């Protein structure tokens, strides 16, 4: 690759890249190390399709409001594109483009036959009624009928969208198809074609990736301690399953703050508490700490499972953990990478560590198409096999290129997608 194909990243506000820029910085580095052909680099950097639509909705008070919606297909080289839909006031096409490419790398690493996509609608769902959300979802879906499809592009939930929204998408698409097409979307309720094990899948994948990393380090789970930031779907399930493997969970936190207990936190009790009270606030499970303190606390494993940009150039050098397993998307800013590397901390990157969710989404799509549904142990065993394979492939790639697991993951994905692209060739 000619050096001038790569431009130095633009200066970012407050000296920090946003999560998507962070992702692109790593992608660029990996392309350089892999020596990707400049033409293929340009091909893979851009999405193949970007759709922007207007979504008119009659609101409950009679007003007609028009929302902006997006669907971006980053690529469909490995198969139909796959990726969630987010409803948020600040979502825009740039964010959706970046998230779509993230999905391409995640699917390639997981070895599932999907390309990457993402969708979004600029709206504030917290200020909308169920009926307004339903109308918005149905019109969004009907405007994208030629994009969505079980063989073309398969959406899923993301920020502020849930099982109900997926059920409306499935129904709207099916009404137009004049038949029930469950495979058009994943993350559906179990009774209309959802998969067993989907709710726990991401946390379970985090646990499997952590066990694989400990094995490489030659450390037994019972000898380790762990801090988990975020106690929602991913954080609480990761904590529970790691504890079941013998890891002592010494710190947990959510948006209300955190707790440290060197004797170990009773995770089932903490989960019960959150179920009853909505958050960890005032839970009697340890000494109170802040989220910043949790990241820097004395532990062997750190699982950031809350939100992006938690580990940055400012706090990375104070982190004591020896292993970071990224449950959240983008919890480590690119500015932190060199500090973590210098300290010899092993980082299992988001595009590998939290891929359990998209793997079980793939299982849901397969089951819908077969019309035959697996039991939970079957789902979990298949997830374990695929996560372990993905981990091993990334580990080998990191060893071969003498680099970090993060860059090893990107290189593995770039290698796979670019090889398939070369085999398929460029039509036209
Ligand atoms: P969630 O909404 O269920 O939980 C989020 C948790 O983070 C909550 O406990 C919340 O209180 C906490 N939190 C929010 N802001 C915080 C802050 N500033 N400091 C500390 N804690 C904070 O969300 P989730 O589904 O568990 O997702 C968490 C992360 O994992 C996100 O980055 C998401 O994109 C990523 N992810 C989720 C899935 C999935 O299947 N749910 C799959 C892949 C990646």
Short mmCIF file of C-alpha atoms and ligand atoms in Angstrom, two decimals:
data_model
loop_
_atom_site.label_atom_id
_atom_site.label_comp_id
_atom_site.label_asym_id
_atom_site.label_seq_id
_atom_site.Cartn_x
_atom_site.Cartn_y
_atom_site.Cartn_z
CA UNK A 1 0.00 0.00 0.00
CA UNK A 2 1.37 3.38 -0.88
CA UNK A 3 1.97 5.51 2.20
CA UNK A 4 -0.07 8.41 0.84
CA UNK A 5 -3.23 6.29 0.70
CA UNK A 6 -3.37 6.67 4.46
CA UNK A 7 -3.88 10.12 5.85
CA UNK A 8 -3.09 10.94 9.43
CA UNK A 9 -6.40 11.11 11.32
CA UNK A 10 -7.83 14.61 11.65
CA UNK A 11 -7.33 16.28 15.05
CA UNK A 12 -10.28 15.39 17.25
CA UNK A 13 -12.08 17.59 19.69
CA UNK A 14 -10.43 17.72 23.11
CA UNK A 15 -7.61 15.58 21.72
CA UNK A 16 -9.83 12.46 21.80
CA UNK A 17 -11.30 10.48 18.90
CA UNK A 18 -14.95 9.46 19.16
CA UNK A 19 -15.55 5.68 19.29
CA UNK A 20 -16.06 5.41 15.56
CA UNK A 21 -12.96 7.43 14.78
CA UNK A 22 -11.18 5.19 17.28
CA UNK A 23 -12.36 2.19 15.29
CA UNK A 24 -11.16 3.70 12.01
CA UNK A 25 -7.73 4.48 13.50
CA UNK A 26 -7.33 0.78 14.36
CA UNK A 27 -8.73 -0.30 10.96
CA UNK A 28 -6.17 1.90 9.19
CA UNK A 29 -3.32 0.53 11.31
CA UNK A 30 -4.39 -3.05 10.60
CA UNK A 31 -4.64 -2.38 6.83
CA UNK A 32 -1.10 -1.00 6.91
CA UNK A 33 0.25 -4.03 8.79
CA UNK A 34 -1.60 -6.41 6.47
CA UNK A 35 -0.40 -4.41 3.48
CA UNK A 36 -3.85 -4.32 1.96
CA UNK A 37 -4.05 -3.33 -1.68
CA UNK A 38 -5.00 0.40 -1.84
CA UNK A 39 -7.95 -0.30 -4.16
CA UNK A 40 -9.39 -2.85 -1.73
CA UNK A 41 -8.71 -0.46 1.15
CA UNK A 42 -10.81 2.21 -0.57
CA UNK A 43 -13.51 -0.35 -1.32
CA UNK A 44 -13.73 -1.56 2.30
CA UNK A 45 -13.59 1.89 3.86
CA UNK A 46 -16.79 3.03 2.13
CA UNK A 47 -20.25 1.52 2.58
CA UNK A 48 -21.81 -0.02 -0.54
CA UNK A 49 -25.21 1.55 0.10
CA UNK A 50 -26.51 4.48 2.15
CA UNK A 51 -30.23 5.22 2.32
CA UNK A 52 -31.75 8.31 3.96
CA UNK A 53 -35.53 8.44 4.26
CA UNK A 54 -38.21 10.78 5.58
CA UNK A 55 -40.68 9.16 7.96
CA UNK A 56 -43.94 11.08 8.39
CA UNK A 57 -45.89 10.17 11.53
CA UNK A 58 -49.27 11.41 12.76
CA UNK A 59 -48.54 12.08 16.43
CA UNK A 60 -51.15 11.44 19.16
CA UNK A 61 -51.96 15.18 19.37
CA UNK A 62 -52.81 15.33 15.65
CA UNK A 63 -49.57 17.01 14.48
CA UNK A 64 -47.73 15.57 11.52
CA UNK A 65 -44.08 15.12 12.38
CA UNK A 66 -41.36 14.06 9.95
CA UNK A 67 -38.37 12.03 11.21
CA UNK A 68 -35.14 11.22 9.41
CA UNK A 69 -34.21 7.55 9.10
CA UNK A 70 -31.10 5.77 7.85
CA UNK A 71 -29.97 2.36 6.73
CA UNK A 72 -26.38 1.82 5.71
CA UNK A 73 -25.06 -1.40 4.20
CA UNK A 74 -21.31 -1.41 4.72
CA UNK A 75 -20.81 -4.60 2.74
CA UNK A 76 -22.51 -7.78 1.66
CA UNK A 77 -19.39 -9.65 0.62
CA UNK A 78 -19.76 -12.60 3.03
CA UNK A 79 -23.56 -12.74 2.76
CA UNK A 80 -26.65 -10.68 3.56
CA UNK A 81 -25.88 -7.66 5.71
CA UNK A 82 -26.69 -7.70 9.41
CA UNK A 83 -26.93 -4.96 12.01
CA UNK A 84 -29.13 -3.25 14.56
CA UNK A 85 -31.40 -0.21 14.40
CA UNK A 86 -31.04 2.57 16.95
CA UNK A 87 -33.53 5.25 17.87
CA UNK A 88 -31.77 8.32 19.31
CA UNK A 89 -32.02 12.10 19.03
CA UNK A 90 -28.38 12.49 18.01
CA UNK A 91 -27.98 9.58 15.59
CA UNK A 92 -26.77 10.67 12.14
CA UNK A 93 -25.58 9.11 8.91
CA UNK A 94 -21.88 9.32 9.87
CA UNK A 95 -22.46 7.38 13.09
CA UNK A 96 -24.56 4.78 11.25
CA UNK A 97 -21.85 4.40 8.57
CA UNK A 98 -19.18 3.74 11.18
CA UNK A 99 -21.37 1.30 13.13
CA UNK A 100 -22.16 -0.57 9.91
CA UNK A 101 -18.47 -1.18 9.19
CA UNK A 102 -17.98 -2.29 12.80
CA UNK A 103 -20.61 -5.00 12.12
CA UNK A 104 -18.72 -6.20 9.03
CA UNK A 105 -15.57 -6.88 11.07
CA UNK A 106 -17.52 -8.46 13.93
CA UNK A 107 -19.35 -10.88 11.61
CA UNK A 108 -16.14 -11.78 9.76
CA UNK A 109 -14.33 -12.58 13.03
CA UNK A 110 -17.28 -14.64 14.28
CA UNK A 111 -17.22 -16.60 11.01
CA UNK A 112 -20.88 -16.03 10.31
CA UNK A 113 -22.01 -15.55 6.71
CA UNK A 114 -23.07 -11.93 7.05
CA UNK A 115 -21.88 -8.53 5.92
CA UNK A 116 -22.30 -5.44 8.06
CA UNK A 117 -25.15 -2.92 8.27
CA UNK A 118 -26.71 -0.49 10.70
CA UNK A 119 -29.85 1.62 10.81
CA UNK A 120 -31.16 4.51 12.81
CA UNK A 121 -33.94 7.03 13.25
CA UNK A 122 -33.34 10.49 14.65
CA UNK A 123 -36.03 10.63 17.36
CA UNK A 124 -36.44 10.70 21.13
CA UNK A 125 -38.31 7.50 22.01
CA UNK A 126 -38.57 8.55 25.68
CA UNK A 127 -40.98 11.29 24.53
CA UNK A 128 -43.06 9.08 22.23
CA UNK A 129 -46.07 6.88 22.97
CA UNK A 130 -46.19 3.19 22.01
CA UNK A 131 -48.57 4.00 19.18
CA UNK A 132 -46.25 6.71 17.80
CA UNK A 133 -43.30 4.31 18.03
CA UNK A 134 -45.29 1.63 16.23
CA UNK A 135 -46.24 4.01 13.39
CA UNK A 136 -42.64 5.22 13.13
CA UNK A 137 -41.32 1.65 12.99
CA UNK A 138 -43.85 0.46 10.43
CA UNK A 139 -43.27 3.41 8.10
CA UNK A 140 -39.49 3.07 8.47
CA UNK A 141 -39.81 -0.62 7.56
CA UNK A 142 -42.14 -0.06 4.61
CA UNK A 143 -39.78 2.60 3.19
CA UNK A 144 -36.97 0.07 3.29
CA UNK A 145 -38.83 -2.96 1.88
CA UNK A 146 -36.47 -3.21 -1.06
CA UNK A 147 -33.45 -3.19 1.32
CA UNK A 148 -34.60 -5.54 4.11
CA UNK A 149 -35.08 -9.24 3.54
CA UNK A 150 -33.90 -12.58 4.97
CA UNK A 151 -31.55 -12.96 1.98
CA UNK A 152 -30.48 -9.33 1.71
CA UNK A 153 -30.37 -7.29 4.92
CA UNK A 154 -31.45 -8.40 8.39
CA UNK A 155 -31.97 -5.82 11.15
CA UNK A 156 -31.82 -6.40 14.93
CA UNK A 157 -32.27 -4.33 18.11
CA UNK A 158 -29.79 -1.67 19.16
CA UNK A 159 -29.98 1.37 21.42
CA UNK A 160 -33.66 2.11 22.35
CA UNK A 161 -35.15 -0.61 20.17
CA UNK A 162 -36.36 -3.90 21.60
CA UNK A 163 -38.23 -7.16 20.96
CA UNK A 164 -41.50 -5.31 20.38
CA UNK A 165 -39.95 -3.08 17.72
CA UNK A 166 -38.54 -6.21 16.01
CA UNK A 167 -42.01 -7.81 16.10
CA UNK A 168 -43.48 -4.73 14.32
CA UNK A 169 -40.74 -4.88 11.68
CA UNK A 170 -41.39 -8.58 11.10
CA UNK A 171 -45.14 -8.01 10.84
CA UNK A 172 -44.87 -5.03 8.46
CA UNK A 173 -42.48 -6.88 6.16
CA UNK A 174 -44.70 -9.99 6.28
CA UNK A 175 -47.86 -8.03 5.42
CA UNK A 176 -46.21 -6.81 2.21
CA UNK A 177 -44.80 -10.27 1.42
CA UNK A 178 -48.28 -11.77 1.96
CA UNK A 179 -46.76 -14.42 4.20
CA UNK A 180 -45.01 -14.61 7.56
CA UNK A 181 -41.28 -14.01 7.12
CA UNK A 182 -39.70 -14.44 10.55
CA UNK A 183 -36.11 -14.49 9.19
CA UNK A 184 -36.21 -10.83 8.13
CA UNK A 185 -35.21 -9.64 11.59
CA UNK A 186 -33.56 -11.07 14.72
CA UNK A 187 -33.98 -10.27 18.41
CA UNK A 188 -37.68 -11.16 18.21
CA UNK A 189 -39.74 -12.44 21.13
CA UNK A 190 -39.31 -16.19 21.62
CA UNK A 191 -42.93 -16.96 20.71
CA UNK A 192 -42.60 -15.48 17.22
CA UNK A 193 -39.33 -16.99 16.11
CA UNK A 194 -36.80 -15.69 18.62
CA UNK A 195 -33.97 -17.92 19.81
CA UNK A 196 -33.48 -19.44 23.21
CA UNK A 197 -30.33 -18.14 24.86
CA UNK A 198 -30.36 -14.79 23.02
CA UNK A 199 -30.80 -12.64 26.15
CA UNK A 200 -27.74 -14.12 27.85
CA UNK A 201 -25.70 -14.55 24.66
CA UNK A 202 -23.46 -11.49 24.83
CA UNK A 203 -22.55 -11.98 28.50
CA UNK A 204 -22.01 -15.68 27.89
CA UNK A 205 -19.67 -14.82 25.01
CA UNK A 206 -17.74 -12.45 27.31
CA UNK A 207 -17.33 -15.29 29.81
CA UNK A 208 -16.16 -17.72 27.10
CA UNK A 209 -13.63 -15.17 25.75
CA UNK A 210 -12.36 -14.52 29.29
CA UNK A 211 -11.87 -18.25 29.95
CA UNK A 212 -9.99 -18.62 26.65
CA UNK A 213 -7.72 -15.66 27.52
CA UNK A 214 -6.99 -17.02 31.01
CA UNK A 215 -6.04 -20.34 29.50
CA UNK A 216 -3.54 -18.61 27.18
CA UNK A 217 -2.10 -16.83 30.20
CA UNK A 218 -1.90 -20.09 32.13
CA UNK A 219 -4.00 -18.69 34.98
CA UNK A 220 -6.86 -20.57 36.64
CA UNK A 221 -10.20 -18.69 37.01
CA UNK A 222 -10.27 -19.43 40.76
CA UNK A 223 -7.00 -17.54 41.15
CA UNK A 224 -8.41 -14.35 39.64
CA UNK A 225 -10.48 -11.35 40.66
CA UNK A 226 -12.64 -9.25 38.38
CA UNK A 227 -14.27 -5.80 38.20
CA UNK A 228 -17.30 -5.28 35.98
CA UNK A 229 -18.39 -1.81 34.89
CA UNK A 230 -22.08 -1.68 33.91
CA UNK A 231 -24.68 -3.99 35.41
CA UNK A 232 -27.24 -4.19 32.60
CA UNK A 233 -27.74 -7.08 30.21
CA UNK A 234 -24.07 -7.59 29.30
CA UNK A 235 -22.45 -6.68 32.65
CA UNK A 236 -24.74 -8.63 34.96
CA UNK A 237 -24.72 -11.82 32.85
CA UNK A 238 -20.93 -11.64 32.41
CA UNK A 239 -20.49 -11.20 36.19
CA UNK A 240 -22.87 -14.06 36.98
CA UNK A 241 -21.28 -16.53 34.56
CA UNK A 242 -17.70 -15.56 35.51
CA UNK A 243 -18.56 -16.06 39.18
CA UNK A 244 -19.97 -19.50 38.30
CA UNK A 245 -16.55 -20.32 36.78
CA UNK A 246 -14.84 -19.48 40.08
CA UNK A 247 -13.71 -15.90 39.34
CA UNK A 248 -14.07 -13.66 42.39
CA UNK A 249 -16.05 -10.54 41.37
CA UNK A 250 -14.64 -7.82 43.60
CA UNK A 251 -16.29 -4.75 42.02
CA UNK A 252 -19.44 -3.90 40.08
CA UNK A 253 -21.03 -0.62 39.08
CA UNK A 254 -23.79 1.01 37.10
CA UNK A 255 -24.76 4.58 36.30
CA UNK A 256 -25.59 5.15 40.00
CA UNK A 257 -22.02 4.27 41.17
CA UNK A 258 -20.03 1.22 42.17
CA UNK A 259 -19.01 -1.14 45.00
CA UNK A 260 -15.77 -2.86 45.95
CA UNK A 261 -15.62 -5.91 48.18
CA UNK A 262 -12.35 -7.80 48.38
CA UNK A 263 -14.13 -10.87 49.80
CA UNK A 264 -16.19 -11.08 46.60
CA UNK A 265 -19.64 -9.74 45.71
CA UNK A 266 -22.69 -11.99 45.81
CA UNK A 267 -23.74 -11.54 42.17
CA UNK A 268 -27.15 -13.33 42.27
CA UNK A 269 -28.02 -11.08 45.23
CA UNK A 270 -26.93 -7.97 43.30
CA UNK A 271 -29.00 -9.06 40.27
CA UNK A 272 -32.06 -9.58 42.52
CA UNK A 273 -31.47 -6.11 44.02
CA UNK A 274 -31.39 -4.45 40.59
CA UNK A 275 -34.54 -6.33 39.54
CA UNK A 276 -36.39 -4.95 42.57
CA UNK A 277 -34.88 -1.45 42.75
CA UNK A 278 -34.00 -0.61 39.17
CA UNK A 279 -30.30 0.04 39.88
CA UNK A 280 -27.45 -0.75 42.29
CA UNK A 281 -28.09 2.47 44.24
CA UNK A 282 -27.77 1.80 48.02
CA UNK A 283 -27.16 -1.93 47.52
CA UNK A 284 -25.35 -3.34 50.56
CA UNK A 285 -22.79 -5.37 48.66
CA UNK A 286 -19.48 -3.63 49.42
CA UNK A 287 -17.73 -0.30 49.92
CA UNK A 288 -18.91 2.49 47.66
CA UNK A 289 -16.56 3.52 44.85
CA UNK A 290 -16.94 5.70 41.78
CA UNK A 291 -16.92 4.38 38.24
CA UNK A 292 -13.47 5.94 37.75
CA UNK A 293 -12.18 4.10 40.83
CA UNK A 294 -13.66 0.83 39.58
CA UNK A 295 -11.62 1.04 36.38
CA UNK A 296 -8.42 1.54 38.37
CA UNK A 297 -9.16 -0.88 41.22
CA UNK A 298 -7.06 -3.84 42.24
CA UNK A 299 -8.25 -6.75 40.09
CA UNK A 300 -6.91 -9.21 37.53
CA UNK A 301 -9.74 -8.95 34.97
CA UNK A 302 -11.57 -5.77 34.00
CA UNK A 303 -14.82 -6.06 32.04
CA UNK A 304 -16.04 -2.66 30.80
CA UNK A 305 -19.68 -3.41 29.92
CA UNK A 306 -21.38 -0.02 30.13
CA UNK A 307 -20.54 2.46 27.41
CA UNK A 308 -17.88 3.80 25.09
CA UNK A 309 -14.71 5.75 25.89
CA UNK A 310 -14.22 4.66 29.51
CA UNK A 311 -10.54 3.75 29.20
CA UNK A 312 -8.66 6.66 27.68
CA UNK A 313 -5.18 8.14 27.38
CA UNK A 314 -5.83 9.85 30.72
CA UNK A 315 -6.53 6.82 32.93
CA UNK A 316 -4.99 3.89 31.00
CA UNK A 317 -1.62 4.11 32.75
CA UNK A 318 -3.33 3.70 36.16
CA UNK A 319 -5.19 0.50 35.28
CA UNK A 320 -4.03 -2.43 37.38
CA UNK A 321 -5.91 -5.26 35.65
CA UNK A 322 -3.83 -7.68 33.57
CA UNK A 323 -6.68 -8.62 31.27
CA UNK A 324 -9.41 -6.37 29.80
CA UNK A 325 -12.41 -8.02 28.13
CA UNK A 326 -14.53 -5.47 26.27
CA UNK A 327 -18.21 -6.27 26.86
CA UNK A 328 -19.30 -2.82 25.66
CA UNK A 329 -18.76 -1.46 22.17
CA UNK A 330 -15.82 0.95 22.03
CA UNK A 331 -15.04 1.19 25.79
CA UNK A 332 -11.36 1.84 25.02
CA UNK A 333 -10.41 4.99 23.13
CA UNK A 334 -7.61 4.62 20.58
CA UNK A 335 -5.53 7.03 22.70
CA UNK A 336 -5.35 4.35 25.44
CA UNK A 337 -3.92 1.59 23.23
CA UNK A 338 -0.24 2.48 23.55
CA UNK A 339 -0.42 2.73 27.37
CA UNK A 340 -2.15 -0.64 27.70
CA UNK A 341 0.31 -2.23 25.30
CA UNK A 342 3.30 -0.77 27.17
CA UNK A 343 1.95 -2.19 30.42
CA UNK A 344 1.53 -5.61 28.79
CA UNK A 345 -2.20 -5.72 29.50
CA UNK A 346 -4.01 -8.20 27.26
CA UNK A 347 -7.12 -6.62 25.72
CA UNK A 348 -9.80 -8.82 24.17
CA UNK A 349 -11.40 -6.32 21.78
CA UNK A 350 -15.13 -5.63 21.51
CA UNK A 351 -15.36 -7.02 17.97
CA UNK A 352 -14.41 -10.42 19.41
CA UNK A 353 -15.43 -10.26 23.08
CA UNK A 354 -19.05 -9.12 22.64
CA UNK A 355 -19.83 -11.05 19.44
CA UNK A 356 -21.92 -13.63 21.35
CA UNK A 357 -24.99 -11.48 20.63
CA UNK A 358 -24.60 -11.47 16.87
CA UNK A 359 -23.65 -15.16 16.85
CA UNK A 360 -26.94 -16.12 18.52
CA UNK A 361 -28.74 -13.68 16.17
CA UNK A 362 -27.28 -15.79 13.37
CA UNK A 363 -28.63 -18.90 15.13
CA UNK A 364 -32.06 -17.22 15.29
CA UNK A 365 -31.96 -16.55 11.53
CA UNK A 366 -30.92 -20.16 10.84
CA UNK A 367 -33.70 -21.54 13.08
CA UNK A 368 -36.31 -19.29 11.45
CA UNK A 369 -35.27 -20.47 8.01
CA UNK A 370 -35.29 -24.12 9.09
CA UNK A 371 -38.53 -23.75 11.00
CA UNK A 372 -36.90 -25.92 13.65
CA UNK A 373 -35.95 -24.52 17.04
CA UNK A 374 -33.08 -25.65 19.22
CA UNK A 375 -33.11 -26.10 22.96
CA UNK A 376 -31.00 -23.85 25.16
CA UNK A 377 -28.06 -26.22 25.81
CA UNK A 378 -27.81 -26.68 22.04
CA UNK A 379 -27.62 -22.90 21.49
CA UNK A 380 -25.08 -22.48 24.29
CA UNK A 381 -22.86 -25.32 23.07
CA UNK A 382 -22.80 -23.96 19.54
CA UNK A 383 -22.04 -20.48 20.88
CA UNK A 384 -19.17 -21.87 22.94
CA UNK A 385 -17.71 -23.64 19.91
CA UNK A 386 -17.94 -20.58 17.65
CA UNK A 387 -16.60 -18.13 20.26
CA UNK A 388 -13.64 -20.40 20.99
CA UNK A 389 -12.89 -20.76 17.28
CA UNK A 390 -13.08 -16.99 16.79
CA UNK A 391 -10.79 -16.45 19.78
CA UNK A 392 -8.24 -18.95 18.46
CA UNK A 393 -8.26 -17.38 14.96
CA UNK A 394 -7.70 -13.90 16.39
CA UNK A 395 -4.97 -15.17 18.72
CA UNK A 396 -3.14 -16.82 15.82
CA UNK A 397 -3.44 -13.67 13.74
CA UNK A 398 -2.05 -11.55 16.61
CA UNK A 399 0.88 -14.00 16.99
CA UNK A 400 1.59 -14.09 13.26
CA UNK A 401 1.70 -10.28 12.99
CA UNK A 402 3.36 -9.89 16.42
CA UNK A 403 0.69 -7.47 17.49
CA UNK A 404 -2.15 -7.00 19.97
CA UNK A 405 -5.36 -9.03 20.03
CA UNK A 406 -7.18 -5.90 18.83
CA UNK A 407 -5.09 -5.44 15.70
CA UNK A 408 -4.99 -9.21 15.26
CA UNK A 409 -8.79 -9.17 15.19
CA UNK A 410 -8.94 -6.42 12.58
CA UNK A 411 -6.29 -8.13 10.46
CA UNK A 412 -8.19 -11.44 10.62
CA UNK A 413 -11.39 -9.68 9.47
CA UNK A 414 -9.64 -7.71 6.70
CA UNK A 415 -7.89 -10.85 5.46
CA UNK A 416 -11.12 -12.81 5.29
CA UNK A 417 -13.28 -10.11 3.70
CA UNK A 418 -10.62 -9.06 1.17
CA UNK A 419 -9.94 -12.69 0.14
CA UNK A 420 -13.64 -13.32 -0.48
CA UNK A 421 -13.89 -10.03 -2.37
CA UNK A 422 -10.99 -11.05 -4.62
CA UNK A 423 -12.57 -14.45 -5.29
CA UNK A 424 -15.95 -12.94 -6.10
CA UNK A 425 -14.28 -10.26 -8.21
CA UNK A 426 -15.57 -6.86 -9.16
CA UNK A 427 -18.64 -7.01 -11.40
CA UNK A 428 -18.79 -4.44 -14.15
P1 LIG B 1 -27.99 -2.02 29.30
O1 LIG B 1 -28.74 -0.78 29.02
O2 LIG B 1 -28.71 -3.28 29.63
O3 LIG B 1 -26.95 -1.76 30.51
C1 LIG B 1 -26.08 -0.69 30.54
C2 LIG B 1 -25.49 -0.62 31.95
O4 LIG B 1 -24.47 0.39 31.98
C3 LIG B 1 -26.50 -0.21 33.04
O5 LIG B 1 -26.23 -0.94 34.21
C4 LIG B 1 -26.23 1.27 33.23
O6 LIG B 1 -26.61 1.73 34.53
C5 LIG B 1 -24.73 1.27 33.08
N1 LIG B 1 -24.17 2.59 32.77
C6 LIG B 1 -24.66 3.54 31.94
N2 LIG B 1 -23.87 4.63 31.97
C7 LIG B 1 -22.86 4.34 32.82
C8 LIG B 1 -21.74 5.05 33.29
N3 LIG B 1 -21.50 6.29 32.87
N4 LIG B 1 -20.91 4.44 34.15
C9 LIG B 1 -21.15 3.18 34.58
N5 LIG B 1 -22.20 2.46 34.20
C10 LIG B 1 -23.05 3.04 33.32
O7 LIG B 1 -27.03 -2.21 28.02
P2 LIG B 1 -26.32 -3.54 27.53
O8 LIG B 1 -27.18 -4.22 26.53
O9 LIG B 1 -25.81 -4.29 28.71
O10 LIG B 1 -25.10 -2.92 26.70
C11 LIG B 1 -23.92 -2.47 27.33
C12 LIG B 1 -22.84 -2.29 26.27
O11 LIG B 1 -22.63 -3.51 25.58
C13 LIG B 1 -23.14 -1.25 25.18
O12 LIG B 1 -21.92 -0.66 24.77
C14 LIG B 1 -23.69 -2.10 24.06
O13 LIG B 1 -23.54 -1.48 22.79
C15 LIG B 1 -22.79 -3.32 24.18
N6 LIG B 1 -23.32 -4.52 23.55
C16 LIG B 1 -24.51 -5.05 23.95
C17 LIG B 1 -24.96 -6.22 23.34
C18 LIG B 1 -26.24 -6.88 23.79
O14 LIG B 1 -26.54 -7.97 23.28
N7 LIG B 1 -26.97 -6.33 24.75
C19 LIG B 1 -24.22 -6.82 22.31
C20 LIG B 1 -22.99 -6.26 21.94
C21 LIG B 1 -22.55 -5.11 22.57
#
